[in-house]
Amino acid sequence: AQSVTQPDIHITVSEGASLELRCNYSYGATPYLFWYVQSPGQGLQLLLKYFSGDTLVQGIKGFEAEFKRSQSSFNLRKPSVHWSDAAEYFCAVGYGGATNKLIFGTGTLLAVQP
Amino acid sequence: SAVISQKPSRDICQRGTSLTIQCQVDSQVTMMFWYRQQPGQSLTLIATANQGSEATYESGFVIDKFPISRPNLTFSTLTVSNMSPEDSSIYLCSVEGDEQYFGPGTRLTVT
């Protein structure tokens, strides 16, 4: 069965430090992969997505993610974190090869220290 | 882009009662989706709602518990029936556009 694993439940980084959030997926074919951010009291916002092509994907707010098929991973990175990045981040995979039905990971809660 | 609104934004309900959640989108869409986010957990897809046909439910979710209506291309409702405390969750609707858009969610607490 398809699944998404985010091993880090909670991460704290200092403002200005780099960030990497881990995501591993389980799917037999080439997956459709997504990263969403959920800020307190707000809805989910798409940061970036990977469907095919270049395995390094650029997203909004300075985020990027790299698809590594050999590792079944799609880690999210940002070179310099801002205090406004504090939020919960969800990795997701398209359900059964779909792009509109998603299986989400359990999320990583990011705290940013001044 | 798509702008999605949900009503109510939150509610506290007694066990055994039912709550209907509304989802309105500002453009016509073929498919609408309902997700549940239980406390401290991730989002789980409940069902897919197409206009003019019955909703398609994911494993573990049934129509008697979560009846869905889709009367037109911009609106859907999800009813949480015969509620128990385990139904306390955030319920989100979602639509497909150039990306998958999510509503702000309805926070339901069942006492």
PDB file of C-alpha atoms in Angstrom, chain A residues 36 38 42-44 46 49 88 90 95 99-102 104-107, chain B residues 31 33 35 37 41-43 45 48 58 92 96 98-100 102-104:
ATOM      1  CA  TYR A  36       2.243  21.604   1.670  1.00  0.00           C
ATOM      2  CA  GLN A  38      -0.176  24.666   7.124  1.00  0.00           C
ATOM      3  CA  GLN A  42      -4.839  28.836   7.971  1.00  0.00           C
ATOM      4  CA  GLY A  43      -5.478  26.318   5.269  1.00  0.00           C
ATOM      5  CA  LEU A  44      -2.998  24.193   3.415  1.00  0.00           C
ATOM      6  CA  LEU A  46       1.112  24.129  -1.843  1.00  0.00           C
ATOM      7  CA  LYS A  49       5.246  19.554  -6.552  1.00  0.00           C
ATOM      8  CA  GLU A  88       3.508  22.468   9.979  1.00  0.00           C
ATOM      9  CA  PHE A  90       3.171  17.955   5.060  1.00  0.00           C
ATOM     10  CA  TYR A  95      -3.035   8.292  -4.595  1.00  0.00           C
ATOM     11  CA  THR A  99      -2.613  14.125  -8.893  1.00  0.00           C
ATOM     12  CA  ASN A 100      -5.791  15.169  -7.120  1.00  0.00           C
ATOM     13  CA  LYS A 101      -6.233  12.487  -4.462  1.00  0.00           C
ATOM     14  CA  LEU A 102      -3.460  12.686  -1.937  1.00  0.00           C
ATOM     15  CA  PHE A 104      -0.321  12.738   3.394  1.00  0.00           C
ATOM     16  CA  GLY A 105       2.515  12.130   5.782  1.00  0.00           C
ATOM     17  CA  THR A 106       2.060  12.815   9.463  1.00  0.00           C
ATOM     18  CA  GLY A 107       3.629  16.232   9.216  1.00  0.00           C
TER      19      GLY A 107
ATOM     20  CA  MET B  31     -14.294  17.013  -8.493  1.00  0.00           C
ATOM     21  CA  PHE B  33     -12.716  16.088  -2.104  1.00  0.00           C
ATOM     22  CA  TYR B  35     -10.457  15.137   4.060  1.00  0.00           C
ATOM     23  CA  GLN B  37      -7.459  15.689  10.043  1.00  0.00           C
ATOM     24  CA  GLN B  41      -2.513  13.403  12.865  1.00  0.00           C
ATOM     25  CA  SER B  42      -2.294  13.855   9.157  1.00  0.00           C
ATOM     26  CA  LEU B  43      -4.993  14.382   6.576  1.00  0.00           C
ATOM     27  CA  LEU B  45      -9.133  11.374   2.303  1.00  0.00           C
ATOM     28  CA  THR B  48     -14.507  12.202  -3.743  1.00  0.00           C
ATOM     29  CA  GLU B  58     -12.198   5.564   0.653  1.00  0.00           C
ATOM     30  CA  LEU B  92     -11.355  20.076   4.922  1.00  0.00           C
ATOM     31  CA  GLU B  96      -8.528  20.493  -8.232  1.00  0.00           C
ATOM     32  CA  ASP B  98      -3.865  24.069 -11.600  1.00  0.00           C
ATOM     33  CA  GLU B  99      -2.998  22.666  -8.201  1.00  0.00           C
ATOM     34  CA  GLN B 100      -4.966  21.086  -5.390  1.00  0.00           C
ATOM     35  CA  PHE B 102      -7.833  23.342   0.235  1.00  0.00           C
ATOM     36  CA  GLY B 103     -10.459  25.131   2.226  1.00  0.00           C
ATOM     37  CA  PRO B 104      -9.719  26.614   5.648  1.00  0.00           C
TER      38      PRO B 104
END
